[in-house]
mmCIF file of N, CA and C in Angstrom:
data_model
loop_
_atom_site.group_PDB
_atom_site.id
_atom_site.type_symbol
_atom_site.label_atom_id
_atom_site.label_comp_id
_atom_site.label_asym_id
_atom_site.label_seq_id
_atom_site.Cartn_x
_atom_site.Cartn_y
_atom_site.Cartn_z
ATOM 1 N N UNK A 18 -22.354 3.058 -7.586
ATOM 2 C CA UNK A 18 -22.826 3.436 -6.040
ATOM 3 C C UNK A 18 -22.859 2.066 -5.313
ATOM 4 N N UNK A 19 -22.880 0.959 -5.778
ATOM 5 C CA UNK A 19 -22.986 -0.298 -5.073
ATOM 6 C C UNK A 19 -21.763 -0.434 -4.145
ATOM 7 N N UNK A 20 -20.603 -0.050 -4.667
ATOM 8 C CA UNK A 20 -19.304 -0.441 -3.992
ATOM 9 C C UNK A 20 -19.406 0.447 -2.651
ATOM 10 N N UNK A 21 -19.694 1.793 -2.768
ATOM 11 C CA UNK A 21 -19.680 2.687 -1.549
ATOM 12 C C UNK A 21 -20.733 2.168 -0.569
ATOM 13 N N UNK A 22 -21.774 1.457 -0.876
ATOM 14 C CA UNK A 22 -22.772 0.935 0.052
ATOM 15 C C UNK A 22 -21.961 -0.179 0.765
ATOM 16 N N UNK A 23 -21.297 -1.036 0.191
ATOM 17 C CA UNK A 23 -20.468 -2.170 0.863
ATOM 18 C C UNK A 23 -19.546 -1.675 1.765
ATOM 19 N N UNK A 24 -18.774 -0.736 1.346
ATOM 20 C CA UNK A 24 -17.457 -0.176 1.995
ATOM 21 C C UNK A 24 -17.719 1.179 2.525
ATOM 22 N N UNK A 25 -17.003 1.522 3.609
ATOM 23 C CA UNK A 25 -17.059 2.860 4.027
ATOM 24 C C UNK A 25 -16.360 3.737 3.114
ATOM 25 N N UNK A 26 -17.002 4.769 2.719
ATOM 26 C CA UNK A 26 -16.518 5.685 1.780
ATOM 27 C C UNK A 26 -15.232 6.328 2.113
ATOM 28 N N UNK A 27 -15.046 6.691 3.348
ATOM 29 C CA UNK A 27 -13.745 7.243 3.838
ATOM 30 C C UNK A 27 -12.704 6.233 3.805
ATOM 31 N N UNK A 28 -12.941 5.110 4.164
ATOM 32 C CA UNK A 28 -11.877 3.964 3.993
ATOM 33 C C UNK A 28 -11.416 3.798 2.576
ATOM 34 N N UNK A 29 -12.364 3.888 1.591
ATOM 35 C CA UNK A 29 -12.169 3.711 0.199
ATOM 36 C C UNK A 29 -11.144 4.788 -0.205
ATOM 37 N N UNK A 30 -11.535 6.142 0.138
ATOM 38 C CA UNK A 30 -10.768 7.268 -0.173
ATOM 39 C C UNK A 30 -9.314 7.145 0.236
ATOM 40 N N UNK A 31 -9.318 6.660 1.607
ATOM 41 C CA UNK A 31 -7.992 6.633 2.131
ATOM 42 C C UNK A 31 -7.149 5.724 1.435
ATOM 43 N N UNK A 32 -7.866 4.478 1.058
ATOM 44 C CA UNK A 32 -6.978 3.442 0.249
ATOM 45 C C UNK A 32 -6.479 3.959 -1.031
ATOM 46 N N UNK A 33 -7.479 4.580 -1.717
ATOM 47 C CA UNK A 33 -7.157 5.199 -3.004
ATOM 48 C C UNK A 33 -6.007 6.337 -2.931
ATOM 49 N N UNK A 34 -6.066 6.988 -1.968
ATOM 50 C CA UNK A 34 -4.820 8.118 -1.784
ATOM 51 C C UNK A 34 -3.675 7.277 -1.467
ATOM 52 N N UNK A 35 -3.712 6.291 -0.672
ATOM 53 C CA UNK A 35 -2.508 5.452 -0.394
ATOM 54 C C UNK A 35 -1.901 4.870 -1.521
ATOM 55 N N UNK A 36 -2.850 4.246 -2.478
ATOM 56 C CA UNK A 36 -2.327 3.520 -3.567
ATOM 57 C C UNK A 36 -1.555 4.666 -4.550
ATOM 58 N N UNK A 37 -2.332 5.790 -4.669
ATOM 59 C CA UNK A 37 -1.747 6.879 -5.570
ATOM 60 C C UNK A 37 -0.243 7.224 -4.978
ATOM 61 N N UNK A 38 -0.162 7.404 -3.572
ATOM 62 C CA UNK A 38 1.094 7.698 -3.013
ATOM 63 C C UNK A 38 2.110 6.613 -3.257
ATOM 64 N N UNK A 39 1.748 5.384 -3.157
ATOM 65 C CA UNK A 39 2.690 4.228 -3.345
ATOM 66 C C UNK A 39 3.240 4.306 -4.765
ATOM 67 N N UNK A 40 2.346 4.541 -5.669
ATOM 68 C CA UNK A 40 2.689 4.483 -7.055
ATOM 69 C C UNK A 40 3.749 5.712 -7.303
ATOM 70 N N UNK A 41 3.411 6.836 -6.880
ATOM 71 C CA UNK A 41 4.247 8.008 -6.900
ATOM 72 C C UNK A 41 5.682 7.717 -6.340
ATOM 73 N N UNK A 42 5.726 7.153 -5.091
ATOM 74 C CA UNK A 42 6.832 6.871 -4.451
ATOM 75 C C UNK A 42 7.787 5.735 -5.263
ATOM 76 N N UNK A 43 7.075 4.791 -5.888
ATOM 77 C CA UNK A 43 7.769 3.654 -6.593
ATOM 78 C C UNK A 43 8.380 4.238 -7.795
ATOM 79 N N UNK A 44 7.669 5.165 -8.571
ATOM 80 C CA UNK A 44 8.274 5.790 -9.740
ATOM 81 C C UNK A 44 9.576 6.510 -9.376
ATOM 82 N N UNK A 45 9.613 7.239 -8.249
ATOM 83 C CA UNK A 45 10.731 7.834 -7.763
ATOM 84 C C UNK A 45 11.855 6.829 -7.329
ATOM 85 N N UNK A 46 11.589 5.793 -6.554
ATOM 86 C CA UNK A 46 12.449 4.846 -6.059
ATOM 87 C C UNK A 46 13.265 4.134 -7.178
ATOM 88 N N UNK A 47 12.366 3.828 -8.200
ATOM 89 C CA UNK A 47 12.917 3.075 -9.421
ATOM 90 C C UNK A 47 13.209 3.993 -10.565
ATOM 91 N N UNK A 48 13.095 5.334 -10.324
ATOM 92 C CA UNK A 48 13.487 6.211 -11.332
ATOM 93 C C UNK A 48 12.864 5.915 -12.712
ATOM 94 N N UNK A 49 11.594 5.734 -12.734
ATOM 95 C CA UNK A 49 11.075 5.327 -14.061
ATOM 96 C C UNK A 49 9.610 5.812 -14.092
ATOM 97 N N UNK A 50 8.972 5.498 -15.292
ATOM 98 C CA UNK A 50 7.517 5.890 -15.437
ATOM 99 C C UNK A 50 6.661 4.725 -14.772
ATOM 100 N N UNK A 51 5.398 5.106 -14.442
ATOM 101 C CA UNK A 51 4.521 4.158 -13.862
ATOM 102 C C UNK A 51 4.523 2.653 -14.452
ATOM 103 N N UNK A 52 4.424 2.722 -15.864
ATOM 104 C CA UNK A 52 4.205 1.526 -16.539
ATOM 105 C C UNK A 52 5.541 0.683 -16.432
ATOM 106 N N UNK A 53 6.708 1.355 -16.042
ATOM 107 C CA UNK A 53 7.997 0.550 -16.061
ATOM 108 C C UNK A 53 8.386 0.148 -14.636
ATOM 109 N N UNK A 54 7.439 0.290 -13.682
ATOM 110 C CA UNK A 54 7.852 -0.291 -12.405
ATOM 111 C C UNK A 54 7.783 -1.782 -12.343
ATOM 112 N N UNK A 55 8.806 -2.448 -11.836
ATOM 113 C CA UNK A 55 8.909 -3.770 -11.736
ATOM 114 C C UNK A 55 7.630 -4.398 -11.138
ATOM 115 N N UNK A 56 7.193 -5.665 -11.649
ATOM 116 C CA UNK A 56 6.107 -6.318 -11.201
ATOM 117 C C UNK A 56 6.311 -6.501 -9.651
ATOM 118 N N UNK A 57 5.753 -5.673 -8.837
ATOM 119 C CA UNK A 57 5.628 -6.092 -7.341
ATOM 120 C C UNK A 57 4.381 -5.697 -6.787
ATOM 121 N N UNK A 58 3.890 -6.429 -5.741
ATOM 122 C CA UNK A 58 2.462 -6.183 -5.388
ATOM 123 C C UNK A 58 2.596 -5.732 -3.809
ATOM 124 N N UNK A 59 2.314 -4.604 -3.381
ATOM 125 C CA UNK A 59 2.381 -4.197 -2.138
ATOM 126 C C UNK A 59 0.935 -4.393 -1.534
ATOM 127 N N UNK A 60 0.637 -5.398 -0.899
ATOM 128 C CA UNK A 60 -0.729 -5.879 -0.457
ATOM 129 C C UNK A 60 -0.893 -5.190 0.948
ATOM 130 N N UNK A 61 -1.716 -4.173 0.977
ATOM 131 C CA UNK A 61 -1.867 -3.455 2.202
ATOM 132 C C UNK A 61 -2.685 -4.161 3.169
ATOM 133 N N UNK A 62 -3.604 -4.965 2.872
ATOM 134 C CA UNK A 62 -4.273 -5.927 3.711
ATOM 135 C C UNK A 62 -3.437 -6.883 4.330
ATOM 136 N N UNK A 63 -2.419 -7.471 3.481
ATOM 137 C CA UNK A 63 -1.432 -8.363 4.047
ATOM 138 C C UNK A 63 -0.536 -7.675 5.127
ATOM 139 N N UNK A 64 -0.244 -6.524 4.899
ATOM 140 C CA UNK A 64 0.557 -5.736 5.852
ATOM 141 C C UNK A 64 -0.250 -5.505 7.196
ATOM 142 N N UNK A 65 -1.566 -5.073 6.953
ATOM 143 C CA UNK A 65 -2.437 -4.868 8.163
ATOM 144 C C UNK A 65 -2.552 -6.049 9.052
ATOM 145 N N UNK A 66 -2.450 -7.248 8.454
ATOM 146 C CA UNK A 66 -2.644 -8.594 9.152
ATOM 147 C C UNK A 66 -1.371 -8.866 9.977
ATOM 148 N N UNK A 67 -0.320 -8.142 9.652
ATOM 149 C CA UNK A 67 1.010 -8.598 10.399
ATOM 150 C C UNK A 67 0.906 -8.015 11.756
ATOM 151 N N UNK A 68 1.710 -8.755 12.682
ATOM 152 C CA UNK A 68 1.757 -8.368 13.966
ATOM 153 C C UNK A 68 2.387 -7.101 14.412
ATOM 154 N N UNK A 69 3.505 -6.699 13.801
ATOM 155 C CA UNK A 69 4.296 -5.517 14.082
ATOM 156 C C UNK A 69 4.825 -4.610 12.825
ATOM 157 N N UNK A 70 5.166 -3.504 13.214
ATOM 158 C CA UNK A 70 5.761 -2.693 12.172
ATOM 159 C C UNK A 70 7.050 -3.341 11.756
ATOM 160 N N UNK A 71 7.748 -3.972 12.567
ATOM 161 C CA UNK A 71 9.097 -4.634 12.248
ATOM 162 C C UNK A 71 8.784 -5.478 11.084
ATOM 163 N N UNK A 72 7.792 -6.389 11.288
ATOM 164 C CA UNK A 72 7.413 -7.557 10.302
ATOM 165 C C UNK A 72 6.969 -6.865 8.963
ATOM 166 N N UNK A 73 6.270 -5.810 9.161
ATOM 167 C CA UNK A 73 5.731 -5.042 7.966
ATOM 168 C C UNK A 73 6.878 -4.497 7.209
ATOM 169 N N UNK A 74 7.713 -3.901 7.930
ATOM 170 C CA UNK A 74 8.857 -3.221 7.250
ATOM 171 C C UNK A 74 9.789 -4.317 6.465
ATOM 172 N N UNK A 75 9.923 -5.397 7.217
ATOM 173 C CA UNK A 75 10.776 -6.405 6.738
ATOM 174 C C UNK A 75 10.090 -6.964 5.326
ATOM 175 N N UNK A 76 8.762 -7.174 5.355
ATOM 176 C CA UNK A 76 8.112 -7.583 4.128
ATOM 177 C C UNK A 76 8.177 -6.534 2.995
ATOM 178 N N UNK A 77 8.014 -5.354 3.281
ATOM 179 C CA UNK A 77 8.124 -4.351 2.173
ATOM 180 C C UNK A 77 9.610 -4.359 1.741
ATOM 181 N N UNK A 78 10.553 -4.359 2.583
ATOM 182 C CA UNK A 78 12.102 -4.399 2.293
ATOM 183 C C UNK A 78 12.166 -5.703 1.317
ATOM 184 N N UNK A 79 11.613 -6.795 1.639
ATOM 185 C CA UNK A 79 11.777 -7.888 0.773
ATOM 186 C C UNK A 79 11.172 -7.677 -0.570
ATOM 187 N N UNK A 80 10.139 -6.994 -0.690
ATOM 188 C CA UNK A 80 9.471 -6.594 -2.035
ATOM 189 C C UNK A 80 10.348 -5.809 -2.883
ATOM 190 N N UNK A 81 11.097 -4.849 -2.238
ATOM 191 C CA UNK A 81 11.880 -3.843 -2.768
ATOM 192 C C UNK A 81 13.230 -4.309 -2.990
ATOM 193 N N UNK A 82 13.592 -5.650 -2.872
ATOM 194 C CA UNK A 82 14.881 -6.106 -2.851
ATOM 195 C C UNK A 82 15.655 -5.678 -4.063
ATOM 196 N N UNK A 83 15.153 -5.514 -5.232
ATOM 197 C CA UNK A 83 16.010 -5.110 -6.524
ATOM 198 C C UNK A 83 16.061 -3.591 -6.762
ATOM 199 N N UNK A 84 15.588 -2.803 -5.614
ATOM 200 C CA UNK A 84 15.614 -1.485 -5.726
ATOM 201 C C UNK A 84 17.045 -0.891 -5.339
ATOM 202 N N UNK A 85 17.654 -0.122 -6.188
ATOM 203 C CA UNK A 85 18.979 0.264 -5.750
ATOM 204 C C UNK A 85 18.879 1.653 -4.971
ATOM 205 N N UNK A 86 17.865 2.347 -4.909
ATOM 206 C CA UNK A 86 17.938 3.536 -4.121
ATOM 207 C C UNK A 86 17.543 3.217 -2.632
ATOM 208 N N UNK A 87 17.843 4.102 -1.685
ATOM 209 C CA UNK A 87 17.499 3.778 -0.243
ATOM 210 C C UNK A 87 15.927 3.739 -0.159
ATOM 211 N N UNK A 88 15.375 2.673 0.557
ATOM 212 C CA UNK A 88 14.007 2.538 0.746
ATOM 213 C C UNK A 88 13.390 2.817 2.121
ATOM 214 N N UNK A 89 14.259 3.172 2.999
ATOM 215 C CA UNK A 89 13.916 3.438 4.377
ATOM 216 C C UNK A 89 12.750 4.547 4.445
ATOM 217 N N UNK A 90 12.926 5.665 3.846
ATOM 218 C CA UNK A 90 11.900 6.721 3.963
ATOM 219 C C UNK A 90 10.615 6.257 3.409
ATOM 220 N N UNK A 91 10.612 5.504 2.354
ATOM 221 C CA UNK A 91 9.399 5.081 1.784
ATOM 222 C C UNK A 91 8.722 4.037 2.772
ATOM 223 N N UNK A 92 9.534 3.103 3.321
ATOM 224 C CA UNK A 92 8.915 2.110 4.078
ATOM 225 C C UNK A 92 8.295 2.780 5.498
ATOM 226 N N UNK A 93 9.069 3.704 6.070
ATOM 227 C CA UNK A 93 8.463 4.414 7.197
ATOM 228 C C UNK A 93 7.286 5.230 6.745
ATOM 229 N N UNK A 94 7.315 5.841 5.779
ATOM 230 C CA UNK A 94 6.186 6.656 5.299
ATOM 231 C C UNK A 94 4.878 5.767 5.069
ATOM 232 N N UNK A 95 5.076 4.570 4.440
ATOM 233 C CA UNK A 95 4.197 3.586 4.244
ATOM 234 C C UNK A 95 3.528 3.145 5.570
ATOM 235 N N UNK A 96 4.367 2.767 6.493
ATOM 236 C CA UNK A 96 3.986 2.332 7.763
ATOM 237 C C UNK A 96 3.063 3.417 8.509
ATOM 238 N N UNK A 97 3.452 4.676 8.401
ATOM 239 C CA UNK A 97 2.792 5.690 8.920
ATOM 240 C C UNK A 97 1.451 5.904 8.491
ATOM 241 N N UNK A 98 1.359 5.754 7.058
ATOM 242 C CA UNK A 98 0.131 5.846 6.381
ATOM 243 C C UNK A 98 -0.991 4.738 6.697
ATOM 244 N N UNK A 99 -0.495 3.503 6.976
ATOM 245 C CA UNK A 99 -1.392 2.369 6.996
ATOM 246 C C UNK A 99 -1.828 2.368 8.446
ATOM 247 N N UNK A 100 -1.054 3.015 9.401
ATOM 248 C CA UNK A 100 -1.476 2.835 10.753
ATOM 249 C C UNK A 100 -2.875 3.323 11.002
ATOM 250 N N UNK A 101 -3.742 2.618 11.538
ATOM 251 C CA UNK A 101 -5.091 3.035 11.859
ATOM 252 C C UNK A 101 -5.967 2.759 10.716
ATOM 253 N N UNK A 102 -5.448 2.243 9.646
ATOM 254 C CA UNK A 102 -6.361 1.782 8.594
ATOM 255 C C UNK A 102 -7.083 0.461 8.814
ATOM 256 N N UNK A 103 -8.291 0.288 8.146
ATOM 257 C CA UNK A 103 -8.919 -1.111 8.296
ATOM 258 C C UNK A 103 -8.711 -1.927 7.028
ATOM 259 N N UNK A 104 -8.722 -3.202 7.207
ATOM 260 C CA UNK A 104 -8.771 -4.100 6.011
ATOM 261 C C UNK A 104 -10.088 -3.866 5.269
ATOM 262 N N UNK A 105 -9.921 -4.069 3.977
ATOM 263 C CA UNK A 105 -11.004 -3.956 3.142
ATOM 264 C C UNK A 105 -11.475 -5.355 2.830
ATOM 265 N N UNK A 106 -12.034 -6.089 3.861
ATOM 266 C CA UNK A 106 -12.514 -7.425 3.599
ATOM 267 C C UNK A 106 -13.785 -7.402 3.018
ATOM 268 N N UNK A 107 -14.048 -8.452 2.157
ATOM 269 C CA UNK A 107 -15.270 -8.483 1.459
ATOM 270 C C UNK A 107 -16.405 -8.643 2.492
ATOM 271 N N UNK A 108 -17.369 -7.762 2.328
ATOM 272 C CA UNK A 108 -18.513 -7.738 3.281
ATOM 273 C C UNK A 108 -19.489 -9.004 3.112
ATOM 274 N N UNK A 109 -19.992 -9.479 4.129
ATOM 275 C CA UNK A 109 -20.993 -10.642 4.059
ATOM 276 C C UNK A 109 -22.205 -10.128 3.393
ATOM 277 N N UNK A 110 -22.823 -10.859 2.739
ATOM 278 C CA UNK A 110 -24.230 -10.683 2.107
ATOM 279 C C UNK A 110 -25.174 -10.936 3.204
ATOM 280 N N UNK A 111 -26.172 -10.140 3.216
ATOM 281 C CA UNK A 111 -27.212 -10.243 4.247
ATOM 282 C C UNK A 111 -28.405 -11.182 3.901
#
């Protein structure tokens, strides 16, 4: 219960859903099981820090450079999903 006190429960749920969606999409893009997805880290907070969707899209495209399937739908879906999300920064201790 300590985590939900520090963070907004709704934001945590959104983040969890997003991570599950990303995993599902990556298994389709790479046509493999979850354990076999290449080592790549899509850092949502990093994306949220970026100035524009173009910059975000370029970053994700860079991460998926070795994916042989089209990634445009995944990238636009991801950008749609993170729009309006907040960063999960570490809360300050009181």
